[in-house]
Tab-separated table of C-alpha atoms in Angstrom:
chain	number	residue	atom	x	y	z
A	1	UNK	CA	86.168	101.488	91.267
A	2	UNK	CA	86.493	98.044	93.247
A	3	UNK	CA	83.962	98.334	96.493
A	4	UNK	CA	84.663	96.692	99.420
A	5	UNK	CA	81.627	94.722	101.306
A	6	UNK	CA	81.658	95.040	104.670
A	7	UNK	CA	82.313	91.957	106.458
A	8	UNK	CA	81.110	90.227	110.063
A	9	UNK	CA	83.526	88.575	112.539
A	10	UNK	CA	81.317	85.343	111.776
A	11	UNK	CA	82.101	85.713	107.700
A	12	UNK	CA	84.508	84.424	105.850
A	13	UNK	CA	87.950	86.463	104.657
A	14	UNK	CA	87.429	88.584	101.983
A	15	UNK	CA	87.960	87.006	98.296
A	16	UNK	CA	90.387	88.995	96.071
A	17	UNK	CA	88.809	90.879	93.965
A	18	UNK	CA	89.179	91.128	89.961
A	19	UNK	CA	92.258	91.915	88.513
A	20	UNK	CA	91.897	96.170	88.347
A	21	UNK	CA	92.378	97.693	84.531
A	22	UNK	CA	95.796	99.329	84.468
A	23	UNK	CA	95.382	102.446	82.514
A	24	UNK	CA	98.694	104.432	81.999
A	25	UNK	CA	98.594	108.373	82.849
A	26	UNK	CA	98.406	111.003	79.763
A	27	UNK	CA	100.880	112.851	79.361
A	28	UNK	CA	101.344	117.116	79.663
A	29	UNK	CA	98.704	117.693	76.832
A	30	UNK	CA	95.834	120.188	76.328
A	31	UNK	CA	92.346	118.630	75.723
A	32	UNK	CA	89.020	120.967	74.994
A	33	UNK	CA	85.709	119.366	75.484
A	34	UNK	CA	82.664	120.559	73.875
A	35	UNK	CA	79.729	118.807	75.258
A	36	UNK	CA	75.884	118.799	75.021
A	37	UNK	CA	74.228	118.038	77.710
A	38	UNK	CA	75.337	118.736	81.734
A	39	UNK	CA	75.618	115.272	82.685
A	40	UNK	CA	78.259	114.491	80.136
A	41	UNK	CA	80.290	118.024	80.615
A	42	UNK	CA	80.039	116.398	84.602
A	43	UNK	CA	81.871	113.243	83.607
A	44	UNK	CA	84.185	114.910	81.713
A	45	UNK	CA	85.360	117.800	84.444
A	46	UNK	CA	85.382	114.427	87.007
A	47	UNK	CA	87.660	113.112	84.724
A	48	UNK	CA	89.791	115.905	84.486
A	49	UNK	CA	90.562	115.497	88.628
A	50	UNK	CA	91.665	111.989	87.721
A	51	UNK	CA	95.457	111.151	88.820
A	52	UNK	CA	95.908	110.244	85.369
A	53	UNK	CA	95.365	113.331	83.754
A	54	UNK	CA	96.792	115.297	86.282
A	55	UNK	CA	99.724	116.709	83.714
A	56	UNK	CA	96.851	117.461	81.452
A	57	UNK	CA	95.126	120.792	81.257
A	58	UNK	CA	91.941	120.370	80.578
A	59	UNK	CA	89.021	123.087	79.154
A	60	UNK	CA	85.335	122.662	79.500
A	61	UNK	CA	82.611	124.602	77.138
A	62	UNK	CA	79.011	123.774	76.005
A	63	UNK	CA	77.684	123.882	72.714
A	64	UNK	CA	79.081	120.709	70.953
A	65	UNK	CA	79.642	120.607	67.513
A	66	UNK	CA	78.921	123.917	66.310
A	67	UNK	CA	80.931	125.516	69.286
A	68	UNK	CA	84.083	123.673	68.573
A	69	UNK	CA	83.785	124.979	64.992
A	70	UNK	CA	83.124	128.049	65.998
A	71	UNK	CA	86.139	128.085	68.412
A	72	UNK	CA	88.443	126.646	65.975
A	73	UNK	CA	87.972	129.696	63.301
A	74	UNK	CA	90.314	132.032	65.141
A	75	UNK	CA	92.296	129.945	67.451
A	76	UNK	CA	95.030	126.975	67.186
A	77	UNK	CA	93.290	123.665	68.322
A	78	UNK	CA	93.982	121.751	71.278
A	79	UNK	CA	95.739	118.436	71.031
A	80	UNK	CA	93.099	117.013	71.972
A	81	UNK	CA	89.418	117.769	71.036
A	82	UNK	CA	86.074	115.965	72.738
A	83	UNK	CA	83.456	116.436	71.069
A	84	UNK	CA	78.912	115.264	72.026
A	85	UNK	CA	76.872	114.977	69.352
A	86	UNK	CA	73.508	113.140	69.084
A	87	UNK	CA	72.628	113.419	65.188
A	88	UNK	CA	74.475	110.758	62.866
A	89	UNK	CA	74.118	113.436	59.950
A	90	UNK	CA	74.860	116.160	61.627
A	91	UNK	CA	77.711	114.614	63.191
A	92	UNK	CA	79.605	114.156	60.220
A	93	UNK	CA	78.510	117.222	58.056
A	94	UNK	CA	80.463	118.813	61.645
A	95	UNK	CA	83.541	116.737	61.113
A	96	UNK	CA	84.155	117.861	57.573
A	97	UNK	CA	83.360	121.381	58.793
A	98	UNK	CA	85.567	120.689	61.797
A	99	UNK	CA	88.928	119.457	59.444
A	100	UNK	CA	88.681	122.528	57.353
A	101	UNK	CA	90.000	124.111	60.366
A	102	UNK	CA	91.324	121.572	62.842
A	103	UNK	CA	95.553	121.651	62.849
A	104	UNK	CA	97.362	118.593	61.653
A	105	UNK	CA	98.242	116.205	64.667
A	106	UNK	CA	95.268	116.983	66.705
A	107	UNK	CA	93.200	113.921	68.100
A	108	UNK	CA	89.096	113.861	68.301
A	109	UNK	CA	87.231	111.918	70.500
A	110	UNK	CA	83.365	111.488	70.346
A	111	UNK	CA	80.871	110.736	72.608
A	112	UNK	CA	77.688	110.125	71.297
A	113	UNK	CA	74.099	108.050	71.461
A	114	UNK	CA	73.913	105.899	68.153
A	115	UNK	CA	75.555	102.595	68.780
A	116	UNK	CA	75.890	101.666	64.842
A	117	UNK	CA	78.985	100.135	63.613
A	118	UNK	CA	78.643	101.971	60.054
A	119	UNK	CA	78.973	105.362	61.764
A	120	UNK	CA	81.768	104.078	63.200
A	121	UNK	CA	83.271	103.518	60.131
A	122	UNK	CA	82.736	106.575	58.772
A	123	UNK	CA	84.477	108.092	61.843
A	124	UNK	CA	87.362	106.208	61.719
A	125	UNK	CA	87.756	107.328	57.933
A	126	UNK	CA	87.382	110.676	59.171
A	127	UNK	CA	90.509	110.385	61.450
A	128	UNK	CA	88.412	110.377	64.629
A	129	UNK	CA	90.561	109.187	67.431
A	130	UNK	CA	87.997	107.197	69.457
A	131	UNK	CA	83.670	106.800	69.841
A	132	UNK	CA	82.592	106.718	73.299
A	133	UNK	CA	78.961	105.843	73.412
A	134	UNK	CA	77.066	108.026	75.953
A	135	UNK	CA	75.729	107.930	78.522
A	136	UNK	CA	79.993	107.984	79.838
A	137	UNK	CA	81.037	108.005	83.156
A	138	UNK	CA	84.699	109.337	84.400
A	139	UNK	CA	86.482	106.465	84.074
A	140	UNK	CA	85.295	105.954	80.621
A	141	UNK	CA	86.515	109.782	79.606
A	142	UNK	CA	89.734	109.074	81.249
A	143	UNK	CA	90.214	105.888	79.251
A	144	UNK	CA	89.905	107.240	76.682
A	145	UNK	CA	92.286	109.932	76.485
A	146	UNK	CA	95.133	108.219	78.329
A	147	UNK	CA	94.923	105.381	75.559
A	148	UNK	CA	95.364	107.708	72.490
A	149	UNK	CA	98.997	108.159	74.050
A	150	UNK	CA	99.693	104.433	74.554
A	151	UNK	CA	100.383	102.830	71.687
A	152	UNK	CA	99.375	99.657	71.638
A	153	UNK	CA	102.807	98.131	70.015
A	154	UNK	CA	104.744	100.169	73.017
A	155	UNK	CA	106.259	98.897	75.985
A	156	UNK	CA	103.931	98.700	79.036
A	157	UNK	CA	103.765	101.921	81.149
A	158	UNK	CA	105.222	100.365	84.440
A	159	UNK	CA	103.147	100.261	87.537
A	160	UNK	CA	103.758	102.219	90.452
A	161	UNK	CA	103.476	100.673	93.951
A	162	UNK	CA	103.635	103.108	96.896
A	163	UNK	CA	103.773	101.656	100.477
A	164	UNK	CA	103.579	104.149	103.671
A	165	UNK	CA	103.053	103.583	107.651
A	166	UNK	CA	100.457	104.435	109.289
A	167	UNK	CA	102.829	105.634	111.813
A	168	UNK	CA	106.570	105.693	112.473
A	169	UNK	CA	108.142	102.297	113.004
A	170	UNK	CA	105.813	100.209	112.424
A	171	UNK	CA	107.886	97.914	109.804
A	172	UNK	CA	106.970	100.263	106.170
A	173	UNK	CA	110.229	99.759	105.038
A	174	UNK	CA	110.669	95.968	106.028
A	175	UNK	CA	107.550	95.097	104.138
A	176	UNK	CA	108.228	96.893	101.612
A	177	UNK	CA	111.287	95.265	100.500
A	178	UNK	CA	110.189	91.652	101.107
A	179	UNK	CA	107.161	92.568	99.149
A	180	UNK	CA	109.137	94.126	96.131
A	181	UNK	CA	111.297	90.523	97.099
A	182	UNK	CA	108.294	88.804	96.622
A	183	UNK	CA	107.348	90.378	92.893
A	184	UNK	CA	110.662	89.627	91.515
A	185	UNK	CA	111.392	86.392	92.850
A	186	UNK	CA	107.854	84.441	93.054
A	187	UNK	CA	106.114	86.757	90.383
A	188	UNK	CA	109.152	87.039	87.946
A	189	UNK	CA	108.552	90.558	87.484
A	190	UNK	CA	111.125	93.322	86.912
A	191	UNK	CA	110.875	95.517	89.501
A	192	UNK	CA	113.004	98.216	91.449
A	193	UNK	CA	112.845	99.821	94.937
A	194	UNK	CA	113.084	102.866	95.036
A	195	UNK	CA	113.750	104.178	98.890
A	196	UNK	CA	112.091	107.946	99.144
A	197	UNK	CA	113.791	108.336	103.036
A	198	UNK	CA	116.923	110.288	101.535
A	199	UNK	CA	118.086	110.701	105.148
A	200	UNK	CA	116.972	107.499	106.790
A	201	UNK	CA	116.559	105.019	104.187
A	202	UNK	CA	117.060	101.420	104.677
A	203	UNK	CA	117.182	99.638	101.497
A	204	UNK	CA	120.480	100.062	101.067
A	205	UNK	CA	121.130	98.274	104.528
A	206	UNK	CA	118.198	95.558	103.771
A	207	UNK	CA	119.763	93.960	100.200
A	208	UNK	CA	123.269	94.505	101.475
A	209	UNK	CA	123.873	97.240	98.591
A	210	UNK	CA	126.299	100.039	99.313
A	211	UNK	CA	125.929	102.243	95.463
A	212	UNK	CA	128.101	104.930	95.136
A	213	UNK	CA	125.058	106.828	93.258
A	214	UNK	CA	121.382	106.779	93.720
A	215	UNK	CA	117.831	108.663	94.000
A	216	UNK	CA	119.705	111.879	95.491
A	217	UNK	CA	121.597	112.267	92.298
A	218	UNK	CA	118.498	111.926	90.308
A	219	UNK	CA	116.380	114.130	92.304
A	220	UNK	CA	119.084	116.897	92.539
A	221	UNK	CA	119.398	116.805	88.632
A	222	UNK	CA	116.210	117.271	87.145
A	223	UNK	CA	117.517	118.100	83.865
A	224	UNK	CA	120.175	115.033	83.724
A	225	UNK	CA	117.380	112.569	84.506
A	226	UNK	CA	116.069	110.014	81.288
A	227	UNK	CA	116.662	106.463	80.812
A	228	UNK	CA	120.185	106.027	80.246
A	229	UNK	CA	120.804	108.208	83.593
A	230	UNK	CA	118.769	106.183	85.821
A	231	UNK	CA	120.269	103.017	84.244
A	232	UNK	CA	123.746	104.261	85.837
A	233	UNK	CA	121.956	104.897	89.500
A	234	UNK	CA	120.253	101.689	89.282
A	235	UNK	CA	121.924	99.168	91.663
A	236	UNK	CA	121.452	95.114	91.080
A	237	UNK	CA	120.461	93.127	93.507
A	238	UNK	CA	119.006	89.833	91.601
A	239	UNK	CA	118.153	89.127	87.938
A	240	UNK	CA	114.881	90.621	88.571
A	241	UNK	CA	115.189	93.412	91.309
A	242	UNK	CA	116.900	96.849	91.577
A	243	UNK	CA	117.529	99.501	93.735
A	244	UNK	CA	117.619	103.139	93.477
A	245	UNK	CA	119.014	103.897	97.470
A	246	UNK	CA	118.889	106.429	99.112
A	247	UNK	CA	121.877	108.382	100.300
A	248	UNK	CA	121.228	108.187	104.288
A	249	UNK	CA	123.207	111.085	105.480
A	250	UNK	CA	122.681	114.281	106.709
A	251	UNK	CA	125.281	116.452	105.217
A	252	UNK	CA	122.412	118.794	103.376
A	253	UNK	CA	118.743	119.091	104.126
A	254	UNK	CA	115.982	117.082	101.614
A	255	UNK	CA	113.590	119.625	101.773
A	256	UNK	CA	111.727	119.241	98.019
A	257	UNK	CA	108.886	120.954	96.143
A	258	UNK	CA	105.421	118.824	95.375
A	259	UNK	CA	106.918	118.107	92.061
A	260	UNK	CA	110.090	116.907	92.448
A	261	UNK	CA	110.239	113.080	92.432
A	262	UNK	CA	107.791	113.606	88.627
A	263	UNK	CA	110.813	113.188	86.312
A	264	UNK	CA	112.379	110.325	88.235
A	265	UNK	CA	109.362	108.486	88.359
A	266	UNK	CA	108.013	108.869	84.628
A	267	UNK	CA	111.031	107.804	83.787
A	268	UNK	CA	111.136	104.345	85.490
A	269	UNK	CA	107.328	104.003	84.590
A	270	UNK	CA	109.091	103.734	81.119
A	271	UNK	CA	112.116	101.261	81.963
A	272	UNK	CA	110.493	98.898	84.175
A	273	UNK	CA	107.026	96.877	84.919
A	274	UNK	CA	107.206	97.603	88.683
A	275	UNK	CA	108.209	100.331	90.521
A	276	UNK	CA	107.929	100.125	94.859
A	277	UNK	CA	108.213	103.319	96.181
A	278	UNK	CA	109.313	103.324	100.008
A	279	UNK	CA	107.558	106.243	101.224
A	280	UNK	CA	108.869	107.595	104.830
A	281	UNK	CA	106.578	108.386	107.275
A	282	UNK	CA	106.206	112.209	106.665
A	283	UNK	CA	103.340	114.374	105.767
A	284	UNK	CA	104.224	116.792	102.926
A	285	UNK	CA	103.666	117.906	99.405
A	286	UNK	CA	105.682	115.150	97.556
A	287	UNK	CA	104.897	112.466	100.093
A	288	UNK	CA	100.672	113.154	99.377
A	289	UNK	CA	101.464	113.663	95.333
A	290	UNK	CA	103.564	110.421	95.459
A	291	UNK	CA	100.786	108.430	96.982
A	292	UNK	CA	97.787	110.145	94.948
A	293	UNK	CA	100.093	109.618	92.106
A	294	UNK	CA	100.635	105.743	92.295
A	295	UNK	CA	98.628	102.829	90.599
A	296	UNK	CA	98.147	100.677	94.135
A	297	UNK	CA	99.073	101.877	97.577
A	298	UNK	CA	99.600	99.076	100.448
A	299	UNK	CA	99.245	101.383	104.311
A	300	UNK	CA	100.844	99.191	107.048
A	301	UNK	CA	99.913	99.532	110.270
A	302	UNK	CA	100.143	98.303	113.668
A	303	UNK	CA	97.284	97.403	115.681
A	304	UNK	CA	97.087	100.414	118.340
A	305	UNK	CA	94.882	103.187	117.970
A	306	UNK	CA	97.116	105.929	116.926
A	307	UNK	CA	97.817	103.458	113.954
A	308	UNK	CA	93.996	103.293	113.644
A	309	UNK	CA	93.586	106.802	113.629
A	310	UNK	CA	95.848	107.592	110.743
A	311	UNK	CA	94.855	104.469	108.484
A	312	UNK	CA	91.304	105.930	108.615
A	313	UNK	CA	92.861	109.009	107.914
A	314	UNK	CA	94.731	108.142	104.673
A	315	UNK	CA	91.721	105.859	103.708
A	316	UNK	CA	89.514	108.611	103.558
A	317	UNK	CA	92.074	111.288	102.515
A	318	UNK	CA	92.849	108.896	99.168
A	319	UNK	CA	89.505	107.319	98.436
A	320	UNK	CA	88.470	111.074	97.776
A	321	UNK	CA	91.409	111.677	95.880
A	322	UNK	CA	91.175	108.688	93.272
A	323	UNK	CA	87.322	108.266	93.137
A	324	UNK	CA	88.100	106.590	89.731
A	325	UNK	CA	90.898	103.912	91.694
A	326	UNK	CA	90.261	100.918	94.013
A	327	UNK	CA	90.772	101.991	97.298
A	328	UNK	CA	94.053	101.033	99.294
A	329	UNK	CA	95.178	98.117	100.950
A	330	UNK	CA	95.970	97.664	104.309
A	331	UNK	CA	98.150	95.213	106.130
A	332	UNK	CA	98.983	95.278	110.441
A	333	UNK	CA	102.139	94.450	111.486
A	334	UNK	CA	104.028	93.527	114.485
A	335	UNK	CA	100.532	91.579	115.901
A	336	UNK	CA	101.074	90.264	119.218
A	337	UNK	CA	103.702	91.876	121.341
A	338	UNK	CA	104.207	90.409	124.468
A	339	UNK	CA	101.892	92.070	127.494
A	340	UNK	CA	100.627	94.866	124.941
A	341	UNK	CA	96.943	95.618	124.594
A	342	UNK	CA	96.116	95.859	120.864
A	343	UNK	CA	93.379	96.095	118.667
A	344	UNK	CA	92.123	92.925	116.999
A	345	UNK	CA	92.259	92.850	113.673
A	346	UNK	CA	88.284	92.382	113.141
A	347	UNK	CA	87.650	96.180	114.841
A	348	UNK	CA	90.728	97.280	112.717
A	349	UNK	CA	88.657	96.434	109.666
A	350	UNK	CA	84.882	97.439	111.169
A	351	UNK	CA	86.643	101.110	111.800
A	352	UNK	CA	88.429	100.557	108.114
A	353	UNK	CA	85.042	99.443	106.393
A	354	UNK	CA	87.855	96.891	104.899
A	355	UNK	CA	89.802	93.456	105.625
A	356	UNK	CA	93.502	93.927	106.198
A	357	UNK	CA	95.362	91.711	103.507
A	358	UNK	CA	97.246	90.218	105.864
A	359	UNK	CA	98.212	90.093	109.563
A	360	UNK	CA	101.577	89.414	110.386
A	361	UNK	CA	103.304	88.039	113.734
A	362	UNK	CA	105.536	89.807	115.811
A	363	UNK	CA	108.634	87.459	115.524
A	364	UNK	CA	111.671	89.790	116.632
A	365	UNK	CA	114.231	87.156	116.165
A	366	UNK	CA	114.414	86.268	112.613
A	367	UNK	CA	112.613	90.100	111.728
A	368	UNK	CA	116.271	91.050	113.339
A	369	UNK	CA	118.571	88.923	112.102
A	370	UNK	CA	117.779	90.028	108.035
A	371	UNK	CA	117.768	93.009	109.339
A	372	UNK	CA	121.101	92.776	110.807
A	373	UNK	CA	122.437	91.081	108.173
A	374	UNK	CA	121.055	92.687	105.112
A	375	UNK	CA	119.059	89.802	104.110
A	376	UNK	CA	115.350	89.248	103.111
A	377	UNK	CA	113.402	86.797	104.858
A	378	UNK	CA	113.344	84.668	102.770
A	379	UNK	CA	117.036	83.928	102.868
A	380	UNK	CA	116.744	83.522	106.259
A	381	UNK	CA	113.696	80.689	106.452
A	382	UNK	CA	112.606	79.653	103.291
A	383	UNK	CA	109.796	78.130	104.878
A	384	UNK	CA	108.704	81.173	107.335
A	385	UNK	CA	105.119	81.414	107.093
A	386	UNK	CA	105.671	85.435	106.855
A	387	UNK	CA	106.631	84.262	103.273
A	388	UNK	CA	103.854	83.476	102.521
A	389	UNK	CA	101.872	86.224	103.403
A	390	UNK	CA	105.106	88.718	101.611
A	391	UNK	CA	103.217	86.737	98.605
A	392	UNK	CA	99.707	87.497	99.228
A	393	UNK	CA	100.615	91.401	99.270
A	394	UNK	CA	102.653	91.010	96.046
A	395	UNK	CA	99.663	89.275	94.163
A	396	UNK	CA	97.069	91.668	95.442
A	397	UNK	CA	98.827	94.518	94.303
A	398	UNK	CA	100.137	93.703	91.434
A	399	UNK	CA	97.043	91.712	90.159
A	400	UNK	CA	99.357	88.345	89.268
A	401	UNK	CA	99.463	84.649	90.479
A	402	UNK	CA	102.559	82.780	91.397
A	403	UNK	CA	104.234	81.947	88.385
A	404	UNK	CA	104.632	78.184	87.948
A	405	UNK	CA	107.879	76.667	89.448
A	406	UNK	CA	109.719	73.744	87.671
A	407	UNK	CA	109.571	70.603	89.068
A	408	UNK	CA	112.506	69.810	90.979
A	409	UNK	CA	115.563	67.808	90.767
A	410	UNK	CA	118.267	66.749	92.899
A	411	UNK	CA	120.456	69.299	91.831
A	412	UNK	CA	117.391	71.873	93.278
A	413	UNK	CA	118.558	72.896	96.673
A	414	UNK	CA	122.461	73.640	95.315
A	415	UNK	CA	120.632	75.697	92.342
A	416	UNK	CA	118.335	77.913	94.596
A	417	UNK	CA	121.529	78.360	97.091
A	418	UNK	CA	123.517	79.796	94.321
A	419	UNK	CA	120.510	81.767	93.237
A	420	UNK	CA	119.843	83.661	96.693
A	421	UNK	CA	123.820	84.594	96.546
């Protein structure tokens, strides 16, 4: 997990830090570990309360080698099977004992001391899945699992983006879509938006996109939803960028279980690179899964203390949650109103223990007019400084620079017009 030094008002801004290991979630599998000593079963049961194994059900005993054979004798095995052992011999005298009654299919993984690439060998011609070399950590158990299911030759697992407010109108949404802006245009990523406010939404409004279908349709049809399906609800709004809108009307009541966006985002993890969810500003079982759930989190705030209150809140809340996970990112919004006492931004990040990525102005004026006309800001002022800073989020959380831009022509300014239509 990236840590975050805590910085003076006399130091300088905070340098990005590394580019965070993306490792995709496991799917609904069973995995048995049989371990040897108590600091490795620890690891292992911290790994199990990792978001990324949180479809997998995972079962704990001690005993190691022998146990597992033991276990195996009268009982279908798992599909997949961690197993500690210490001994090189006695480690693979247990494998052969192990396939005699291990099902076809299942996957071992084994942690052990002897750093030897011979033995490694020998595993590998034994079917073993993976050798971790002890002593392992958390992260290191969930690595491991989650990449037996990613195939190396697939398509990359897409990553999920989640953006909330720290309070109600402080701009979520607004960022949010000039962000996800940002990633397709400047990053030339494929990405889609997909706006979680079934009853409020704005997306729709913001790209000028009025889709017939969208997240509702997915969301009320669990069973209908897989790639082709959310293909149909999927509306364009550039080369790189979709939508899946939201409805925004009130002729039935979104109430959902803590489960229910799951199929609709597994399924986009699978169809596209980047995924921005537009989380409303509501506190329930879907909203906290969808957070704890997603690869990077941005929390904008404003820079009052009721906004302070509730960024501390959701730092703390998900920093316990995803131990294993850099912690979120914060940006204020709306800085400098007019006659209204605010917080600067260097208590914001003292009470935070972290620098805010970015700060942004309060500049009604052109904020309103793309709102008004269902535009980004950047279509507005393509030299608005707020650009910039749409750009700073969209590299921080997605761990990429600017791509490289062509060197211009006279025929530039007529190409990028017809390109923002």
């Amino acid at each position: 997990m990236i840590n975050y030094a805590r910085q003076t008002q006399e130091e300088q801004p905070e340098i990005p830090p590394p580019v965070e290991e993306h490792i995709a979630p496991a799917p609904r599998v069973s995995v048995q570990a049989f371990c040897d000593t108590v600091e490795t079963a620890a690891a292992v049961q911290s790994a199990g309360e990792d978001r990324r194994l949180g479809k997998a059900h995972l079962k704990i005993q001690m005993g190691g080698m022998m146990a597992a054979i033991e276990a195996y004798r009268s009982a279908p095995t798992p599909n997949v099977i961690v197993l500690e052992s210490d001994a090189r011999n006695d480690l693979l005298a247990g494998l052969d004992q192990l396939a005699a009654v291990c099902d076809a299919g299942t996957r071992v993984v084994v942690i052990g001391r002897i750093n030897d690439v011979m033995l490694y060998r020998e595993l590998v011609r034994r079917g073993v899945s993976d050798y971790v070399l002890a002593p392992v950590g958390a992260i290191d158990v969930v690595r491991s699992i989650c990449n037996l299911f990613s195939a190396p030759e697939a398509k990359a697992v897409g990553r999920i983006i989640a953006v909330v407010g720290a309070k109600g109108g402080v701009g979520a949404s607004t960022i949010s879509h000039n962000v996800a802006w940002a990633i397709a245009r400047d990053l030339a990523m494929d990405a889609v938006v997909a706006d979680l406010d079934l009853a409020f939404g704005t997306a729709g409004l913001d790209y000028n996109q009025d889709p017939p279908q969208g997240i509702a349709d997915a969301v009320f049809s669990p069973d209908r939803v897989d790639t082709a399906f959310i293909d149909r609800l999927l509306s364009k709004c550039t080369d790189h960028l979709s939508l899946l809108a939201a409805p925004a009307t009130l002729d039935r009541v979104y109430d959902f279980g803590t489960d229910a966006f799951d199929a609709v985002f597994d399924t986009l993890r699978s169809t596209m690179p980047c995924i921005v969810l537009d989380i409303p500003h509501q506190w329930s079982g879907w909203t906290k899964r969808a957070l704890i759930g997603a690869d990077d989190i941005l929390i904008v705030a404003a820079p009052d203390l009721a906004n302070l209150r509730n960024t501390k809140n959701l730092f703390d809340l998900l920093k316990a949650a995803r131990p294993n996970d850099r912690p979120p990112l914060y940006c204020l919004n709306q800085v400098g109103v007019p006659k209204r006492p605010e917080i600067a931004a260097t208590e914001f990040a003292k009470a935070i223990e972290s620098q805010p990525v970015v700060s942004i102005p309060f500049e009604p004026q052109i904020f309103g007019a793309a709102a008004n006309n269902g535009q980004m800001i950047a279509e507005i002022s393509a030299n608005h400084k707020s650009i910039e800073m749409f750009l700073q989020i969209a590299q921080r959380l997605t761990g990429r620079s600017e791509t490289k831009k062509q060197k211009s022509s006279l025929l530039s300014p007529l190409i990028d017009k017809l390109r923002g239509k």
